[in-house]
PDB file of C-alpha atoms and ligand atoms in Angstrom:
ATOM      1  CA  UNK A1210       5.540 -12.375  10.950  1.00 75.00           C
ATOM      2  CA  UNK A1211       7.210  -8.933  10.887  1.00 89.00           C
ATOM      3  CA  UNK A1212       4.889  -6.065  10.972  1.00 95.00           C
ATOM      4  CA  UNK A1213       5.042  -3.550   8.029  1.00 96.00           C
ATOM      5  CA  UNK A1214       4.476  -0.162   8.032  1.00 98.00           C
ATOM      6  CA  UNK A1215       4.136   1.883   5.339  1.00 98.00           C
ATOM      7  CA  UNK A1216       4.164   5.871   5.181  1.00 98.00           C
ATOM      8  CA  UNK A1217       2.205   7.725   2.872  1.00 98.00           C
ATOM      9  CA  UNK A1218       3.347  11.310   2.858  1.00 98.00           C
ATOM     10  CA  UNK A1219       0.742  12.310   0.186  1.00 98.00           C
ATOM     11  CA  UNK A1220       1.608  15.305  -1.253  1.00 98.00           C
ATOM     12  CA  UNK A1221       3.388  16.471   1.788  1.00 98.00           C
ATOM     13  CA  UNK A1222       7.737  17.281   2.510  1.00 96.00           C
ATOM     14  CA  UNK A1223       8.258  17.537   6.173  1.00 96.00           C
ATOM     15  CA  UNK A1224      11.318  18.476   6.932  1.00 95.00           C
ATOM     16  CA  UNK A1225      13.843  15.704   6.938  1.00 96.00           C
ATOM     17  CA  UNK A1226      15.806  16.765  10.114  1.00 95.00           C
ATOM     18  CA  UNK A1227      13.700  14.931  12.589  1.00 95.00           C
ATOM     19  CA  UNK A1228      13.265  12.113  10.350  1.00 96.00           C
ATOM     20  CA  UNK A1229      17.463  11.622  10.003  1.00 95.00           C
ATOM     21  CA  UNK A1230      17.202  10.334  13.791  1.00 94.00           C
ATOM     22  CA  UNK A1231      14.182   8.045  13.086  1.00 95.00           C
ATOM     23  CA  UNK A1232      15.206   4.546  12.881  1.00 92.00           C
ATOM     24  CA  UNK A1233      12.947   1.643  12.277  1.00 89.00           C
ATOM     25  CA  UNK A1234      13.988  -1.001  15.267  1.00 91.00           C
ATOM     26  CA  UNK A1235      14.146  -4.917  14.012  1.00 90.00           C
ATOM     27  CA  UNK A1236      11.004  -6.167  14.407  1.00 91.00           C
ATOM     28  CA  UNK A1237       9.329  -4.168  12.138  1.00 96.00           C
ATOM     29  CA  UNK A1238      10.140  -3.334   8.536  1.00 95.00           C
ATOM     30  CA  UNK A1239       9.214   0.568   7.258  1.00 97.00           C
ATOM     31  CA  UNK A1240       8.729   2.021   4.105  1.00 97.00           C
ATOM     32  CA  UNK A1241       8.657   5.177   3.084  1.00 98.00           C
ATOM     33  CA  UNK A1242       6.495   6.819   0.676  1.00 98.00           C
ATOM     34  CA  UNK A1243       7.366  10.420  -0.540  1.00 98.00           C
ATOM     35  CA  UNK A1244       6.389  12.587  -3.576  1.00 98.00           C
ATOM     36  CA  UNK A1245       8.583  11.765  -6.223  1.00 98.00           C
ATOM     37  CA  UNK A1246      10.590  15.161  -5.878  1.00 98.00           C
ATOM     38  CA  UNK A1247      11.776  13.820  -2.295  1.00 98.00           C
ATOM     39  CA  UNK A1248      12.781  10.155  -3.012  1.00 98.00           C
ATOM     40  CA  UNK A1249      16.778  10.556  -3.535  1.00 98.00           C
ATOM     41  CA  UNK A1250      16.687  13.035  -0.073  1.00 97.00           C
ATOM     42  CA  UNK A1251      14.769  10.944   1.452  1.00 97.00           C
ATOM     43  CA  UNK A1252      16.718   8.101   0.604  1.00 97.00           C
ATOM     44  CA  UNK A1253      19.734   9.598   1.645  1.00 96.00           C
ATOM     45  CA  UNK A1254      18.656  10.933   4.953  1.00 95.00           C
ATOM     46  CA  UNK A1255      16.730   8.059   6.074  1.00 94.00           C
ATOM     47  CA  UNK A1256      18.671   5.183   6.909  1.00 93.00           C
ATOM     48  CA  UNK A1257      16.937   1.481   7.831  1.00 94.00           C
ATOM     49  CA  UNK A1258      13.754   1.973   5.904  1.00 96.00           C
ATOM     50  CA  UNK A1259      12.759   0.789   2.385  1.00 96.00           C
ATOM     51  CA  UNK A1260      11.852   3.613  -0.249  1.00 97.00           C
ATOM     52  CA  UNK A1261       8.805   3.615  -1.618  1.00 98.00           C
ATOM     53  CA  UNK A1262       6.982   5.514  -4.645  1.00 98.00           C
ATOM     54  CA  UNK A1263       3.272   6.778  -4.515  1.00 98.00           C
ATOM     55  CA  UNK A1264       2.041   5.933  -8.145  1.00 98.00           C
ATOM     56  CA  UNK A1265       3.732   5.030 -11.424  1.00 98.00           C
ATOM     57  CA  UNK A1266       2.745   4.799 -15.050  1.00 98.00           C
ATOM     58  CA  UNK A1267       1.295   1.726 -16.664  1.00 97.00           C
ATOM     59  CA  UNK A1268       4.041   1.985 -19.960  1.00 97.00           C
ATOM     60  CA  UNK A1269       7.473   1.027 -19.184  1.00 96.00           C
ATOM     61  CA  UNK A1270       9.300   1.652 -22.409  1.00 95.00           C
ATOM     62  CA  UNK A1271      13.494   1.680 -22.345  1.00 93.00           C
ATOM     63  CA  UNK A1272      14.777   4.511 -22.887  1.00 92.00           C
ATOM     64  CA  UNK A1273      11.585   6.298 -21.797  1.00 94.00           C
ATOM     65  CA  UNK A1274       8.199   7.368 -23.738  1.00 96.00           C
ATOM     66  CA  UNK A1275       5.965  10.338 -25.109  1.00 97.00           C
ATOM     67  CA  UNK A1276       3.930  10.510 -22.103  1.00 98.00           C
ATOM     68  CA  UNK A1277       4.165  13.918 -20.364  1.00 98.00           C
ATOM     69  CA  UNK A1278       3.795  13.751 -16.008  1.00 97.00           C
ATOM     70  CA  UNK A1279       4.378  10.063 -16.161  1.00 98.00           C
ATOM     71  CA  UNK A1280       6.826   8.101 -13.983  1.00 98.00           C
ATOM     72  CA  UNK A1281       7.971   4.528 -14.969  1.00 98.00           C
ATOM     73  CA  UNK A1282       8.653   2.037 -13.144  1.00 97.00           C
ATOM     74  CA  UNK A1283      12.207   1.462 -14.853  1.00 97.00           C
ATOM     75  CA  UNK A1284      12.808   4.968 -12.945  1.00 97.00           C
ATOM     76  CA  UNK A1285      11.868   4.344  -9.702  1.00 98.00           C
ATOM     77  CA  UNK A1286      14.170   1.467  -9.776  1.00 97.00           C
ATOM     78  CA  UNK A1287      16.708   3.308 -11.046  1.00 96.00           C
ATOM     79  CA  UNK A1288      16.564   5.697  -8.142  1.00 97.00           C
ATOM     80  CA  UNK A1289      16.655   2.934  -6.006  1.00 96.00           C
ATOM     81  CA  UNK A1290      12.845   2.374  -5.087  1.00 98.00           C
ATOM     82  CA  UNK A1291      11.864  -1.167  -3.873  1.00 97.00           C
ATOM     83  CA  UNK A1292       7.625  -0.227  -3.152  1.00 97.00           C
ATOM     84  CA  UNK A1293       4.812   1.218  -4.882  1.00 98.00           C
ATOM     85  CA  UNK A1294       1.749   2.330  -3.851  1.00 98.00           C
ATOM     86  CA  UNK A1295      -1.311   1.259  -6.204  1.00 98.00           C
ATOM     87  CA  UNK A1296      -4.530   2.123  -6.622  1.00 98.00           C
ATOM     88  CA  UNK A1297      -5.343   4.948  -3.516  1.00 98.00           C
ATOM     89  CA  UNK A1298      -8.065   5.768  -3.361  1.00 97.00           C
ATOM     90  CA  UNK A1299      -7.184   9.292  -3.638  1.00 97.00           C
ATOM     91  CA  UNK A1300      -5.974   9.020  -7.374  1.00 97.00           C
ATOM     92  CA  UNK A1301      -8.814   6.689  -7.919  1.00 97.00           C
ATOM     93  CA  UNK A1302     -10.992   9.671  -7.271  1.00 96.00           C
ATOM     94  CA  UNK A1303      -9.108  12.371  -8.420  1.00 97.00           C
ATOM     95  CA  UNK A1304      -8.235  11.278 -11.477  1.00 96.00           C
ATOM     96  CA  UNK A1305     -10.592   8.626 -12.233  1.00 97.00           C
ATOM     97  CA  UNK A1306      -8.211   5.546 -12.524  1.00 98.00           C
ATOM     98  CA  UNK A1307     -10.446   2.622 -13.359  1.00 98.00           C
ATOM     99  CA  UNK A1308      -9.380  -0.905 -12.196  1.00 98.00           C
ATOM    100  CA  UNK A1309      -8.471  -1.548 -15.548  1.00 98.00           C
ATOM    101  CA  UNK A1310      -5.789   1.254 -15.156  1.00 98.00           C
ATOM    102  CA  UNK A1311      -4.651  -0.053 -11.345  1.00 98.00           C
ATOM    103  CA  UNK A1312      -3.988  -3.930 -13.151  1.00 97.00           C
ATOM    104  CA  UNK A1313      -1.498  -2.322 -15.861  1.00 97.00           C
ATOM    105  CA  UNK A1314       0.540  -0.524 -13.508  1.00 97.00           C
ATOM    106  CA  UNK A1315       0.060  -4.014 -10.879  1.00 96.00           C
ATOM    107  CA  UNK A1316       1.647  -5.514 -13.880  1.00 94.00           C
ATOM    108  CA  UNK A1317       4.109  -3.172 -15.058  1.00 95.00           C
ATOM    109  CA  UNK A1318       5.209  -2.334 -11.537  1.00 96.00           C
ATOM    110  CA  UNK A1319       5.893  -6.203 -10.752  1.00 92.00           C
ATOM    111  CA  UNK A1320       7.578  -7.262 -14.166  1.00 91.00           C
ATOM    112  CA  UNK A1321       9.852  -4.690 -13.134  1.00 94.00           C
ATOM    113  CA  UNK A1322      10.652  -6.532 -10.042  1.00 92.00           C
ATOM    114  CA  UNK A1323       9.080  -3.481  -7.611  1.00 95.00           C
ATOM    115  CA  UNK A1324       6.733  -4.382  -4.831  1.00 95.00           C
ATOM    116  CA  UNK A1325       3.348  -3.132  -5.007  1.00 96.00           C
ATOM    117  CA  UNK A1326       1.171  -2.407  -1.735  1.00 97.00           C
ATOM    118  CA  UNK A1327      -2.408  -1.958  -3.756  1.00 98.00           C
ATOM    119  CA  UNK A1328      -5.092  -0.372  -1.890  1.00 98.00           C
ATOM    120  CA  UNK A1329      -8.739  -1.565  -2.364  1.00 98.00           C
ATOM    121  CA  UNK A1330     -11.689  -0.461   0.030  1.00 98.00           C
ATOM    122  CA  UNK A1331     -15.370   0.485  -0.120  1.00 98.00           C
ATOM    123  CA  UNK A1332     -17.064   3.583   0.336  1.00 97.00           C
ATOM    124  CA  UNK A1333     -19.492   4.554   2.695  1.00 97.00           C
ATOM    125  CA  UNK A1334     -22.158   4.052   0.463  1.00 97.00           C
ATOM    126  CA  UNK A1335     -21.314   0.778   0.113  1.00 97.00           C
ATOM    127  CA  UNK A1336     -20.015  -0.231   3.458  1.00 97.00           C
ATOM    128  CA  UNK A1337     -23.610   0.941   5.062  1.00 97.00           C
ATOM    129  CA  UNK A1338     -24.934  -1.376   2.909  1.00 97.00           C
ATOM    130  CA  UNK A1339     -23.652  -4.016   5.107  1.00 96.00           C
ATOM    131  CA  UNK A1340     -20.132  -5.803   5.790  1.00 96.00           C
ATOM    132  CA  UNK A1341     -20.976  -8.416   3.386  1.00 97.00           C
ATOM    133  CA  UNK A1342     -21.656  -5.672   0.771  1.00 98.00           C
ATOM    134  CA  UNK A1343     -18.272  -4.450   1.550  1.00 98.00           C
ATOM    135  CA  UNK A1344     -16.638  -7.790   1.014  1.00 98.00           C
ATOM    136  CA  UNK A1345     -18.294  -8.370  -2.393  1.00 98.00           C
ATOM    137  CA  UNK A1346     -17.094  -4.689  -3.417  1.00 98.00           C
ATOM    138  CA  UNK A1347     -13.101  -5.523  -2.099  1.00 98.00           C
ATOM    139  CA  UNK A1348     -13.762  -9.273  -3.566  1.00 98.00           C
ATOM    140  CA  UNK A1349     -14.075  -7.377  -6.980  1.00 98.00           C
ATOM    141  CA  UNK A1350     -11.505  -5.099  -6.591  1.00 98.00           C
ATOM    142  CA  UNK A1351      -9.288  -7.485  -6.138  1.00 96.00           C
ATOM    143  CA  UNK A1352     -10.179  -9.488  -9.219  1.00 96.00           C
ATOM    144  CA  UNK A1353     -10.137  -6.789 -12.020  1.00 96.00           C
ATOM    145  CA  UNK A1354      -7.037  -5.183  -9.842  1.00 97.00           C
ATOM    146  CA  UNK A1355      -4.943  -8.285  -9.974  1.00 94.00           C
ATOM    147  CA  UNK A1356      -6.357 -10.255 -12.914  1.00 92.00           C
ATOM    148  CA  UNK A1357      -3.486 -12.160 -15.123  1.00 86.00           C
ATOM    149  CA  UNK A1358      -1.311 -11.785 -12.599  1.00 81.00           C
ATOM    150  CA  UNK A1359       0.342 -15.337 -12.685  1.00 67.00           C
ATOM    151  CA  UNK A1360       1.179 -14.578 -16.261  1.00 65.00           C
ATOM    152  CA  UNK A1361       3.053 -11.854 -15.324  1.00 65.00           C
ATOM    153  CA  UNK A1362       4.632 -14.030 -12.668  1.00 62.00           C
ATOM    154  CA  UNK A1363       4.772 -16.556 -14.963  1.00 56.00           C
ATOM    155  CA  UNK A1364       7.079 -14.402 -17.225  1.00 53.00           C
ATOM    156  CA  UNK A1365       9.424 -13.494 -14.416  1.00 51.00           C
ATOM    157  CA  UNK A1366      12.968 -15.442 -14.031  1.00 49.00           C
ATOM    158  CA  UNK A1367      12.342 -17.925 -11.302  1.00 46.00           C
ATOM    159  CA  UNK A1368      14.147 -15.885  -8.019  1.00 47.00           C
ATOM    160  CA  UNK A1369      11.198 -13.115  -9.278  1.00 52.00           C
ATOM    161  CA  UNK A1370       8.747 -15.887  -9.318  1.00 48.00           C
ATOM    162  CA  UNK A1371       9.154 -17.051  -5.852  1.00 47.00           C
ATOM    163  CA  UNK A1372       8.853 -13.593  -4.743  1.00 49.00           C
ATOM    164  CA  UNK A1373       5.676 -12.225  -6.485  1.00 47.00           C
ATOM    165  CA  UNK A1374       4.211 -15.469  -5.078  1.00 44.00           C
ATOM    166  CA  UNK A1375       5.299 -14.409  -1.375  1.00 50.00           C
ATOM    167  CA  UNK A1376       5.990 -10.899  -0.883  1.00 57.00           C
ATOM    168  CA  UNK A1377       5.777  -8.937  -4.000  1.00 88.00           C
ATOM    169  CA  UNK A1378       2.209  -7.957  -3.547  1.00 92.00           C
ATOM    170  CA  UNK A1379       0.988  -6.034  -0.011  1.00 95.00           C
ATOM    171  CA  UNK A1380      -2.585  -5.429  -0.260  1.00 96.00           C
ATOM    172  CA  UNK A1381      -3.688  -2.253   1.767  1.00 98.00           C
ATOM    173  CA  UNK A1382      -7.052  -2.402   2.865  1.00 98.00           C
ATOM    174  CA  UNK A1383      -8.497   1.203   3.440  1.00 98.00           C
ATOM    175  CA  UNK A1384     -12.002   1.779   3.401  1.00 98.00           C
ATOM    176  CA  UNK A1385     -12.067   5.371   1.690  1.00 98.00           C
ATOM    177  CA  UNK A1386     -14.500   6.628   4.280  1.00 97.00           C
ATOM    178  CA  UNK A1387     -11.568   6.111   6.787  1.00 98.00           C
ATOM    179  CA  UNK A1388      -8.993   7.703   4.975  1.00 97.00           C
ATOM    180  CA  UNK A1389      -8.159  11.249   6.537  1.00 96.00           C
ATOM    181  CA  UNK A1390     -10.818  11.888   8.204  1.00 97.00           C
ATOM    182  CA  UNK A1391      -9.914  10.474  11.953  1.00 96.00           C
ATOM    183  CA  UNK A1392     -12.943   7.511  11.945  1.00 97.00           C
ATOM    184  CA  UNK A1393     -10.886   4.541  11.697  1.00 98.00           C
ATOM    185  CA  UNK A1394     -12.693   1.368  11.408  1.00 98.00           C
ATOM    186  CA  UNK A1395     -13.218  -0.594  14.063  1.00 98.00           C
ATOM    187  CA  UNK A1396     -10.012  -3.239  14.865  1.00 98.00           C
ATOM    188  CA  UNK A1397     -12.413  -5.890  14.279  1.00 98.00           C
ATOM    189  CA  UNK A1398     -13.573  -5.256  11.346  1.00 97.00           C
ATOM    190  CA  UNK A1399     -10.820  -4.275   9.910  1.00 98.00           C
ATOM    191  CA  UNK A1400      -9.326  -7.867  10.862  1.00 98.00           C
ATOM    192  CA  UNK A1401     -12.015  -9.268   9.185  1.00 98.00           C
ATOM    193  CA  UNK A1402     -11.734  -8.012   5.787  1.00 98.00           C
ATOM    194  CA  UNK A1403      -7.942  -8.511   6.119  1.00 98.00           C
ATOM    195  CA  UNK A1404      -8.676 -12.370   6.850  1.00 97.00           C
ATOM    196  CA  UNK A1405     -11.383 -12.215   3.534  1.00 98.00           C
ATOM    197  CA  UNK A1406      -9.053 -11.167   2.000  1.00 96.00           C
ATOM    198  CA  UNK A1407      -6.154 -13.452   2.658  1.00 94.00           C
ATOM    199  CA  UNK A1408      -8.630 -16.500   2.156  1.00 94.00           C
ATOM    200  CA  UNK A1409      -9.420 -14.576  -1.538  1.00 94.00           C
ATOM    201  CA  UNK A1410      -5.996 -14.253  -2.126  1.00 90.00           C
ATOM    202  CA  UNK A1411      -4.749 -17.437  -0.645  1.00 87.00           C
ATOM    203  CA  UNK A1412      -6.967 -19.697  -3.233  1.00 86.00           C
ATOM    204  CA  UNK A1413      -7.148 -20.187  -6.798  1.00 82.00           C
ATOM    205  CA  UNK A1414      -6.634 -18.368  -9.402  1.00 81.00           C
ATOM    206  CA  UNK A1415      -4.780 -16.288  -7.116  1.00 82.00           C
ATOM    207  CA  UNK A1416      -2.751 -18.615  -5.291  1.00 80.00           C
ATOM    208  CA  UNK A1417      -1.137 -15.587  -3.553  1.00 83.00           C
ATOM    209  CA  UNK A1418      -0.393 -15.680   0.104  1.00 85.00           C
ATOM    210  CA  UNK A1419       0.314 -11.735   0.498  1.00 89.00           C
ATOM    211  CA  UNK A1420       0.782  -9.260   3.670  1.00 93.00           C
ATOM    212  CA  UNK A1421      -2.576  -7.532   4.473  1.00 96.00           C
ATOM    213  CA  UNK A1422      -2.559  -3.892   6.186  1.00 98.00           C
ATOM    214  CA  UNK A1423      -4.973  -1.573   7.257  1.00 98.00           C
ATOM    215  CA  UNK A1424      -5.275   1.880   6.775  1.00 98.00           C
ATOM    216  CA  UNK A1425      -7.056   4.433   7.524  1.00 98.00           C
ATOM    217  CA  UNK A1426      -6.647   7.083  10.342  1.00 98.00           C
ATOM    218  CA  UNK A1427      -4.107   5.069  11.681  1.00 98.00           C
ATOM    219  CA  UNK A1428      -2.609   6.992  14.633  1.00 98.00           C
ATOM    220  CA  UNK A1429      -0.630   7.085  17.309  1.00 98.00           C
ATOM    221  CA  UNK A1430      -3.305   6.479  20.114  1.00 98.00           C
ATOM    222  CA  UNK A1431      -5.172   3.865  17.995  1.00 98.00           C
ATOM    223  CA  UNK A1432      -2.223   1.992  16.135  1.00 98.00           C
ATOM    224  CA  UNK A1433      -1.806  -0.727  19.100  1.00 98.00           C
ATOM    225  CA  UNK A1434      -5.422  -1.828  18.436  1.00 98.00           C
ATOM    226  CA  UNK A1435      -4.556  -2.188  14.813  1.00 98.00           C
ATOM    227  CA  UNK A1436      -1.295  -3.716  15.103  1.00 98.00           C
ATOM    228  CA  UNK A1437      -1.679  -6.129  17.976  1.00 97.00           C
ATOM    229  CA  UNK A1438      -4.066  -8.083  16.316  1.00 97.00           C
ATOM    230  CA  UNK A1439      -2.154 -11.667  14.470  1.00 95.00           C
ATOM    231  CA  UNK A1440      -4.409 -11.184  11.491  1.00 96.00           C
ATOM    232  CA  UNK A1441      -2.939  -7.503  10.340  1.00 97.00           C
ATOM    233  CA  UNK A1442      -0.015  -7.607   8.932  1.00 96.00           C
ATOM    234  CA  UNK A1443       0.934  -4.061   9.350  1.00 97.00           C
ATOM    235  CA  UNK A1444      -0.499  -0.650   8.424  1.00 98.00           C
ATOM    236  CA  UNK A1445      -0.702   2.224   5.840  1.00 98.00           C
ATOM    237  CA  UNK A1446      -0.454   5.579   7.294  1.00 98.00           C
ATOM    238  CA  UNK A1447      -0.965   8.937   5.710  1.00 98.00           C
ATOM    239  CA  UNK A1448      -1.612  12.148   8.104  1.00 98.00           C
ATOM    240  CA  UNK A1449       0.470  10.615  11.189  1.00 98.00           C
ATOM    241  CA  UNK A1450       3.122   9.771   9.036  1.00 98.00           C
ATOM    242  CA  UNK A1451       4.118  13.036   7.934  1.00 97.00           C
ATOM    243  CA  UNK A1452       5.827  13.688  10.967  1.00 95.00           C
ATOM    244  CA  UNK A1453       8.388  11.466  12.620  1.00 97.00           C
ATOM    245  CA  UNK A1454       7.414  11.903  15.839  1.00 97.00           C
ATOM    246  CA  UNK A1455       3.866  10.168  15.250  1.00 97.00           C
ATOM    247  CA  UNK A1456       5.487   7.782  13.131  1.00 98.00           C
ATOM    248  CA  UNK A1457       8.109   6.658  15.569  1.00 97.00           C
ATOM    249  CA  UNK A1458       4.930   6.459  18.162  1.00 97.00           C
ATOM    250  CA  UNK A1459       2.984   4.359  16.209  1.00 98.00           C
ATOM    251  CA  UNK A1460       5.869   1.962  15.373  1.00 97.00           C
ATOM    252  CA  UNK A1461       6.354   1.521  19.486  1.00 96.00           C
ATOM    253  CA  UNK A1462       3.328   0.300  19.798  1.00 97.00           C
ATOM    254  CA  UNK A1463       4.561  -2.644  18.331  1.00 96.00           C
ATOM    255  CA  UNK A1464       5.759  -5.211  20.028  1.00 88.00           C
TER     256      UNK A1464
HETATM  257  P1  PGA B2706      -4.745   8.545   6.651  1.00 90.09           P
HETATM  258  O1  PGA B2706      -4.415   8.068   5.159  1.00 90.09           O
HETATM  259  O2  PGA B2706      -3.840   7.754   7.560  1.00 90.09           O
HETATM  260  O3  PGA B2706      -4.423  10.010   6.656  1.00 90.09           O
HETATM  261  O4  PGA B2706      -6.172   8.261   6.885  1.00 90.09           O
HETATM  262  C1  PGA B2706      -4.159   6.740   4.849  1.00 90.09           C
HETATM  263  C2  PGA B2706      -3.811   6.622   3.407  1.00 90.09           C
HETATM  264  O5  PGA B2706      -4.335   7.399   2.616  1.00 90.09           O
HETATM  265  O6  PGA B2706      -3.020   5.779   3.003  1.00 90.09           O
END
C-alpha cells in the first residue's frame, strides 16, 4: 500500500520558496495542510501533493450561512481541497469540540465528497493507565466520532459510496501526549493501536477498511521507525513539516 503523509502546518506559513522544489516521488502520496489563508498559494506553488484543510464547520448551507469564523466544506471544495483534518487534538482542547461536534463535521465533510483524516488519541492520564486503557479510550472515540456514518454513505451516489467505504476516511492516531513535544511513542506501540484500530474499523457496524497513521513527533531521525513498519499506513506531521527540508527527509525514509 502507498504510504501517506500528511503535513500539518498548524498555524504556521513558511515560506513557499523551498517548498516550490519539493516534490512528493511515486511511492508515496502527500498532503498538505495549511491555514486556510495559504491554501490557493499553496496550491499553486506546490505541485504533486494533495491540498488539505485543517478544520471545517459542521453546517454546509448553499449559498453560505450566519455563522461568523466558520469555513464550509462546500468552500474548501471550491478552492480545490480534497482532505480535512478532524478532530486534533489541539482544537479539541482549545476550543472544547466534543465528539459530538467532530461526527457533524465527519459527516458534513464526507457528504461533501472531501476526505477526512480524523485524529483520535489518549492522554497521558489515560495512557499511564495502561495500553488497554488507551485502547478502550480510542475504541470510544471512534464510536461517537464516526457514529451513523453508513447513513451518510448510504446517502452518497454510488462512485461516493465505494469511496467512503475505502479511502474516504484516514484515521490519525496521535496520542496528545506525543504531539509537539519530541516523545514520540514507541514504533511498537504505535503499530499496535493502528492494528486495534483497523480490526475496530474493519468490523461491523463500521465495516470500514481505512488508512491508519501515526502522529506525533514524527521527525526526520525517527520517521523510518514509523514508516517501515507494514501495519502504518503513513504519518501525520506537524513541527517537521513546516519546513521542506524535514519534510522531504522524512518522506526518504520511505522506501
Ligand atoms: P507534531 O504534531 O508532529 O508537531 O507532534 C503532530 C500533529 O499535531 O498533527
Amino acid at each position: 500500500m502507498q504510504k501517506l503523509v500528511v503535513a500539518n502546518w498548524k498555524m504556521h506559513n513558511p515560506p513557499l520558496g523551498p517548498w516550490k522544489r519539493f516534490r512528493a516521488p511515486k511511492n508515496v502520496k502527500t498532503v498538505i495542510c495549511p491555514p486556510f489563508p495559504y491554501l490557493m498559494s499553496v496550491k499553486r506553488a506546490i505541485k504533486g501533493s494533495a491540498l488539505g484543510a485543517q478544520n471545517l464547520f459542521w453546517e454546509n448551507p448553499k449559498g453560505g450561512g450566519a455563522f461568523t469564523g466558520e469555513i464550509s466544506a462546500n468552500m474548501l471544495t471550491g478552492l480545490g481541497v480534497e482532505y480535512v483534518i478532524i478532530g486534533h487534538s489541539e482544537s479539541r482542547k482549545f476550543f472544547h469540540e466534543t465528539d459530538e461536534e467532530v461526527n457533524k463535521k465527519v459527516r458534513v465533510a464526507l457528504a461533501a465528497g472531501l476526505k477526512v483524516i480524523l485524529c483520535v488519541g489518549e492522554s497521558w492520564a489515560m495512557r499511564k493507565k495502561g495500553f488497554p486503557a488507551a485502547k478502550k479510550f480510542v475504541a470510544k472515540q471512534l464510536k461517537y466520532d464516526l457514529r451513523g456514518l453508513s447513513s451518510v454513505v448510504g446517502r452518497l451516489p454510488v462512485r461516493s459510496q465505494a469511496q467512503a467505504g475505502k479511502s474516504s476516511v484516514t484515521i490519525a492516531y496521535e496520542p496528545i501526549w506525543a504531539i509537539g513535544t519530541g516523545k514520540a511513542d514507541s514504533p511498537e506501540n504505535a503499530a499496535e493501536m493502528v492494528q486495534f484500530i483497523k480490526k475496530t474499523l474493519f468490523a461491523k457496524p463500521y465495516s470500514l477498511n481505512p488508512a491508519v497513521l501515526y502522529g506525533g513527533s514524527v521527525n526526520p531521525k525517527n520517521a523510518r521507525a514509523f514508516l517501515s513498519r507494514k501495519e502504518i499506513d503513513g504519518a501525520l506531521v506537524g513541527g517537521a513539516s513546516v519546513h521542506a527540508k524535514d519534510f522531504a527527509k522524512i518522506i526518504k525514509t520511505i522506501k
